[in-house]
Amino acid sequence: MLKKVLLLLFMLFASVSFANEPNLKDYDEYQIQAGYHIPIMNLQEFSTAYTEEGEILNFVTTNDIYLFDKNVIPQGSKLQGFIEKKNEPIRGTNASMKVFINKLYLTDGFEIPIKAYISTPNNNLIGGELTEPETYDKKPHYQRWTMFRAYGVLQYVPGAQRRMGEHITISSGANLILVLVAPINMTHTVIN
């Protein structure tokens, strides 16, 4: 009889303890892999002409970022970064800069450290294009030879000198792409 009472008490205790177990579904850690592209918008104008290296720049995400069914970075999350390297314009090349982003603030104010750059096809370097030629030279271009005579035209080809480079400016409200260079381990997500 004592065995049956103890078994009944144990089953009652087990059913109560399993019923009160908290739901830990939303406490998972999410990892956003390196190389992930996030669309962002610039909040202030910056340029190689008047923005110094290390000056703080602000951005905001323009889309929700989902992993599986979870919104890990909501639209409107703020990002903070700075100009990591700036090159002045020279003859033949425009100015250039690299923008590093190191902080992500979710919409509830939670701060997450990140490592990312503004993505460009030129190895994340904004600007640095070749300038237009300063002069053009006339060169003959022979199209065909007939009976020991060459028929041709004069064409203009770029000369040896290039124009002076110009400063690069990114206007306020410009849509940019951020690329992660290190994974983000998300332990906190915004609950709607």
mmCIF file of C-alpha atoms in Angstrom:
data_model
loop_
_atom_site.group_PDB
_atom_site.id
_atom_site.type_symbol
_atom_site.label_atom_id
_atom_site.label_comp_id
_atom_site.label_asym_id
_atom_site.label_seq_id
_atom_site.Cartn_x
_atom_site.Cartn_y
_atom_site.Cartn_z
ATOM 1 C CA MET A 1 0.000 0.000 0.000
ATOM 2 C CA LEU A 2 2.847 2.386 0.821
ATOM 3 C CA LYS A 3 4.378 1.620 -2.570
ATOM 4 C CA LYS A 4 1.176 2.599 -4.340
ATOM 5 C CA VAL A 5 0.906 5.876 -2.409
ATOM 6 C CA LEU A 6 4.545 6.755 -3.150
ATOM 7 C CA LEU A 7 4.055 5.901 -6.827
ATOM 8 C CA LEU A 8 0.919 8.035 -6.950
ATOM 9 C CA LEU A 9 2.718 10.976 -5.280
ATOM 10 C CA PHE A 10 5.685 10.626 -7.651
ATOM 11 C CA MET A 11 3.394 10.608 -10.720
ATOM 12 C CA LEU A 12 1.511 13.647 -9.406
ATOM 13 C CA PHE A 13 4.788 15.494 -8.761
ATOM 14 C CA ALA A 14 6.172 14.565 -12.206
ATOM 15 C CA SER A 15 3.021 15.739 -14.014
ATOM 16 C CA VAL A 16 3.073 19.082 -12.163
ATOM 17 C CA SER A 17 6.784 19.651 -12.831
ATOM 18 C CA PHE A 18 6.466 18.874 -16.584
ATOM 19 C CA ALA A 19 3.407 21.118 -16.889
ATOM 20 C CA ASN A 20 5.296 24.144 -15.472
ATOM 21 C CA GLU A 21 8.388 23.799 -17.680
ATOM 22 C CA PRO A 22 9.091 27.147 -19.393
ATOM 23 C CA ASN A 23 9.009 27.362 -23.173
ATOM 24 C CA LEU A 24 12.628 28.031 -24.223
ATOM 25 C CA LYS A 25 11.928 28.290 -27.960
ATOM 26 C CA ASP A 26 12.819 32.004 -28.322
ATOM 27 C CA TYR A 27 16.068 31.780 -26.340
ATOM 28 C CA ASP A 28 18.081 30.102 -29.086
ATOM 29 C CA GLU A 29 21.261 31.669 -30.393
ATOM 30 C CA TYR A 30 21.085 32.681 -34.028
ATOM 31 C CA GLN A 31 24.197 33.100 -36.139
ATOM 32 C CA ILE A 32 24.280 35.363 -39.190
ATOM 33 C CA GLN A 33 27.160 34.118 -41.325
ATOM 34 C CA ALA A 34 30.059 36.218 -42.615
ATOM 35 C CA GLY A 35 29.478 37.433 -46.162
ATOM 36 C CA TYR A 36 25.774 38.145 -45.544
ATOM 37 C CA HIS A 37 24.519 41.306 -47.327
ATOM 38 C CA ILE A 38 22.197 43.682 -45.450
ATOM 39 C CA PRO A 39 20.525 46.662 -47.190
ATOM 40 C CA ILE A 40 21.019 49.906 -45.253
ATOM 41 C CA MET A 41 20.390 53.634 -45.692
ATOM 42 C CA ASN A 42 22.813 56.443 -44.874
ATOM 43 C CA LEU A 43 21.491 58.974 -42.317
ATOM 44 C CA GLN A 44 23.955 61.814 -42.951
ATOM 45 C CA GLU A 45 26.098 63.029 -45.800
ATOM 46 C CA PHE A 46 29.803 62.216 -45.670
ATOM 47 C CA SER A 47 32.651 62.891 -48.056
ATOM 48 C CA THR A 48 36.391 62.524 -48.463
ATOM 49 C CA ALA A 49 36.534 66.336 -48.660
ATOM 50 C CA TYR A 50 35.306 67.163 -45.141
ATOM 51 C CA THR A 51 34.790 63.933 -43.136
ATOM 52 C CA GLU A 52 37.853 62.796 -41.197
ATOM 53 C CA GLU A 53 38.983 59.240 -40.489
ATOM 54 C CA GLY A 54 37.366 57.913 -37.316
ATOM 55 C CA GLU A 55 34.363 60.280 -37.441
ATOM 56 C CA ILE A 56 31.152 58.470 -36.434
ATOM 57 C CA LEU A 57 28.646 57.694 -39.215
ATOM 58 C CA ASN A 58 25.053 56.523 -38.725
ATOM 59 C CA PHE A 59 22.979 54.146 -40.832
ATOM 60 C CA VAL A 60 19.623 52.347 -40.546
ATOM 61 C CA THR A 61 18.432 48.984 -41.913
ATOM 62 C CA THR A 62 15.785 49.205 -44.634
ATOM 63 C CA ASN A 63 14.488 45.589 -44.490
ATOM 64 C CA ASP A 64 13.715 42.941 -41.896
ATOM 65 C CA ILE A 65 16.386 40.230 -41.738
ATOM 66 C CA TYR A 66 14.988 36.749 -41.113
ATOM 67 C CA LEU A 67 16.703 33.502 -40.158
ATOM 68 C CA PHE A 68 14.293 30.634 -40.546
ATOM 69 C CA ASP A 69 11.006 32.030 -39.171
ATOM 70 C CA LYS A 70 12.575 34.517 -36.723
ATOM 71 C CA ASN A 71 13.018 38.243 -37.391
ATOM 72 C CA VAL A 72 16.555 38.672 -36.001
ATOM 73 C CA ILE A 73 17.280 42.227 -37.260
ATOM 74 C CA PRO A 74 14.084 44.293 -37.567
ATOM 75 C CA GLN A 75 13.677 47.109 -40.052
ATOM 76 C CA GLY A 76 14.757 50.426 -38.526
ATOM 77 C CA SER A 77 17.670 49.010 -36.514
ATOM 78 C CA LYS A 78 20.465 51.561 -36.259
ATOM 79 C CA LEU A 79 24.094 50.951 -37.243
ATOM 80 C CA GLN A 80 27.157 52.947 -36.310
ATOM 81 C CA GLY A 81 30.504 53.029 -38.068
ATOM 82 C CA PHE A 82 33.380 55.235 -39.164
ATOM 83 C CA ILE A 83 35.724 55.916 -42.075
ATOM 84 C CA GLU A 84 38.529 53.433 -41.585
ATOM 85 C CA LYS A 85 40.810 54.638 -44.402
ATOM 86 C CA LYS A 86 40.640 57.690 -46.633
ATOM 87 C CA ASN A 87 42.715 58.467 -49.740
ATOM 88 C CA GLU A 88 42.879 61.995 -51.152
ATOM 89 C CA PRO A 89 42.374 62.587 -54.900
ATOM 90 C CA ILE A 90 45.477 62.647 -57.087
ATOM 91 C CA ARG A 91 46.071 63.183 -60.790
ATOM 92 C CA GLY A 92 44.490 60.244 -62.583
ATOM 93 C CA THR A 93 42.548 58.797 -59.608
ATOM 94 C CA ASN A 94 39.492 59.982 -57.669
ATOM 95 C CA ALA A 95 39.424 60.027 -53.870
ATOM 96 C CA SER A 96 38.442 56.828 -52.056
ATOM 97 C CA MET A 97 37.439 55.602 -48.594
ATOM 98 C CA LYS A 98 36.581 52.423 -46.675
ATOM 99 C CA VAL A 99 33.684 52.580 -44.206
ATOM 100 C CA PHE A 100 33.791 50.094 -41.298
ATOM 101 C CA ILE A 101 30.621 49.407 -39.282
ATOM 102 C CA ASN A 102 31.135 48.153 -35.743
ATOM 103 C CA LYS A 103 27.843 48.534 -33.812
ATOM 104 C CA LEU A 104 24.263 47.383 -34.365
ATOM 105 C CA TYR A 105 21.465 48.784 -32.198
ATOM 106 C CA LEU A 106 18.226 46.789 -32.393
ATOM 107 C CA THR A 107 14.898 48.671 -32.246
ATOM 108 C CA ASP A 108 14.615 48.041 -28.494
ATOM 109 C CA GLY A 109 18.050 49.650 -27.882
ATOM 110 C CA PHE A 110 20.078 46.434 -27.393
ATOM 111 C CA GLU A 111 23.651 46.862 -28.726
ATOM 112 C CA ILE A 112 25.443 44.094 -30.641
ATOM 113 C CA PRO A 113 29.078 44.412 -31.795
ATOM 114 C CA ILE A 114 29.567 43.560 -35.479
ATOM 115 C CA LYS A 115 32.335 43.674 -38.099
ATOM 116 C CA ALA A 116 31.159 44.868 -41.509
ATOM 117 C CA TYR A 117 32.028 47.119 -44.443
ATOM 118 C CA ILE A 118 30.009 49.063 -47.001
ATOM 119 C CA SER A 119 30.071 46.688 -49.974
ATOM 120 C CA THR A 120 31.424 47.793 -53.364
ATOM 121 C CA PRO A 121 32.772 45.789 -56.304
ATOM 122 C CA ASN A 122 36.225 47.343 -55.723
ATOM 123 C CA ASN A 123 37.082 45.346 -52.550
ATOM 124 C CA ASN A 124 34.773 47.509 -50.361
ATOM 125 C CA LEU A 125 36.584 50.689 -51.475
ATOM 126 C CA ILE A 126 34.179 53.552 -52.221
ATOM 127 C CA GLY A 127 35.542 55.656 -55.103
ATOM 128 C CA GLY A 128 39.090 55.345 -56.465
ATOM 129 C CA GLU A 129 38.037 55.310 -60.133
ATOM 130 C CA LEU A 130 40.315 56.329 -62.983
ATOM 131 C CA THR A 131 39.683 59.924 -64.135
ATOM 132 C CA GLU A 132 38.950 61.098 -67.667
ATOM 133 C CA PRO A 133 41.866 61.870 -70.012
ATOM 134 C CA GLU A 134 43.012 65.493 -70.024
ATOM 135 C CA THR A 135 43.843 65.477 -73.734
ATOM 136 C CA TYR A 136 43.037 63.396 -76.769
ATOM 137 C CA ASP A 137 45.540 62.769 -79.583
ATOM 138 C CA LYS A 138 44.813 62.202 -83.269
ATOM 139 C CA LYS A 139 45.969 58.812 -84.540
ATOM 140 C CA PRO A 140 45.402 57.294 -87.976
ATOM 141 C CA HIS A 141 43.398 54.097 -88.053
ATOM 142 C CA TYR A 142 43.872 52.070 -91.237
ATOM 143 C CA GLN A 143 40.878 50.047 -92.228
ATOM 144 C CA ARG A 144 42.072 48.247 -95.389
ATOM 145 C CA TRP A 145 44.893 48.108 -97.920
ATOM 146 C CA THR A 146 44.134 48.353 -101.639
ATOM 147 C CA MET A 147 46.714 48.415 -104.437
ATOM 148 C CA PHE A 148 49.542 49.593 -102.211
ATOM 149 C CA ARG A 149 47.420 52.315 -100.626
ATOM 150 C CA ALA A 150 45.948 52.354 -97.176
ATOM 151 C CA TYR A 151 42.477 53.747 -96.636
ATOM 152 C CA GLY A 152 41.970 55.017 -93.157
ATOM 153 C CA VAL A 153 40.522 57.628 -90.844
ATOM 154 C CA LEU A 154 41.834 59.825 -88.065
ATOM 155 C CA GLN A 155 40.612 58.877 -84.608
ATOM 156 C CA TYR A 156 40.966 60.539 -81.239
ATOM 157 C CA VAL A 157 42.622 58.369 -78.585
ATOM 158 C CA PRO A 158 43.249 59.265 -74.920
ATOM 159 C CA GLY A 159 46.482 61.141 -74.311
ATOM 160 C CA ALA A 160 49.114 60.400 -71.697
ATOM 161 C CA GLN A 161 47.819 62.937 -69.123
ATOM 162 C CA ARG A 162 44.759 62.336 -66.936
ATOM 163 C CA ARG A 163 42.602 64.946 -65.157
ATOM 164 C CA MET A 164 42.909 65.732 -61.454
ATOM 165 C CA GLY A 165 40.801 63.407 -59.269
ATOM 166 C CA GLU A 166 37.676 64.558 -57.457
ATOM 167 C CA HIS A 167 36.336 63.977 -53.944
ATOM 168 C CA ILE A 168 33.688 61.307 -53.354
ATOM 169 C CA THR A 169 30.463 62.246 -51.521
ATOM 170 C CA ILE A 170 27.757 59.880 -50.253
ATOM 171 C CA SER A 171 24.514 61.823 -49.831
ATOM 172 C CA SER A 172 22.059 61.482 -46.991
ATOM 173 C CA GLY A 173 19.395 58.864 -47.730
ATOM 174 C CA ALA A 174 21.620 56.861 -50.086
ATOM 175 C CA ASN A 175 20.806 53.145 -50.226
ATOM 176 C CA LEU A 176 23.909 51.054 -49.571
ATOM 177 C CA ILE A 177 24.752 47.391 -48.968
ATOM 178 C CA LEU A 178 26.554 46.230 -45.825
ATOM 179 C CA VAL A 179 28.606 43.010 -46.003
ATOM 180 C CA LEU A 180 29.574 41.125 -42.829
ATOM 181 C CA VAL A 181 33.238 40.121 -42.483
ATOM 182 C CA ALA A 182 32.662 38.179 -39.244
ATOM 183 C CA PRO A 183 29.577 36.231 -38.112
ATOM 184 C CA ILE A 184 27.085 37.814 -35.706
ATOM 185 C CA ASN A 185 25.993 35.647 -32.779
ATOM 186 C CA MET A 186 22.503 36.894 -31.941
ATOM 187 C CA THR A 187 21.557 35.999 -28.375
ATOM 188 C CA HIS A 188 18.912 38.725 -28.149
ATOM 189 C CA THR A 189 15.969 39.215 -30.514
ATOM 190 C CA VAL A 190 13.241 41.841 -30.409
ATOM 191 C CA ILE A 191 9.899 40.549 -29.170
ATOM 192 C CA ASN A 192 6.943 42.259 -30.857
#
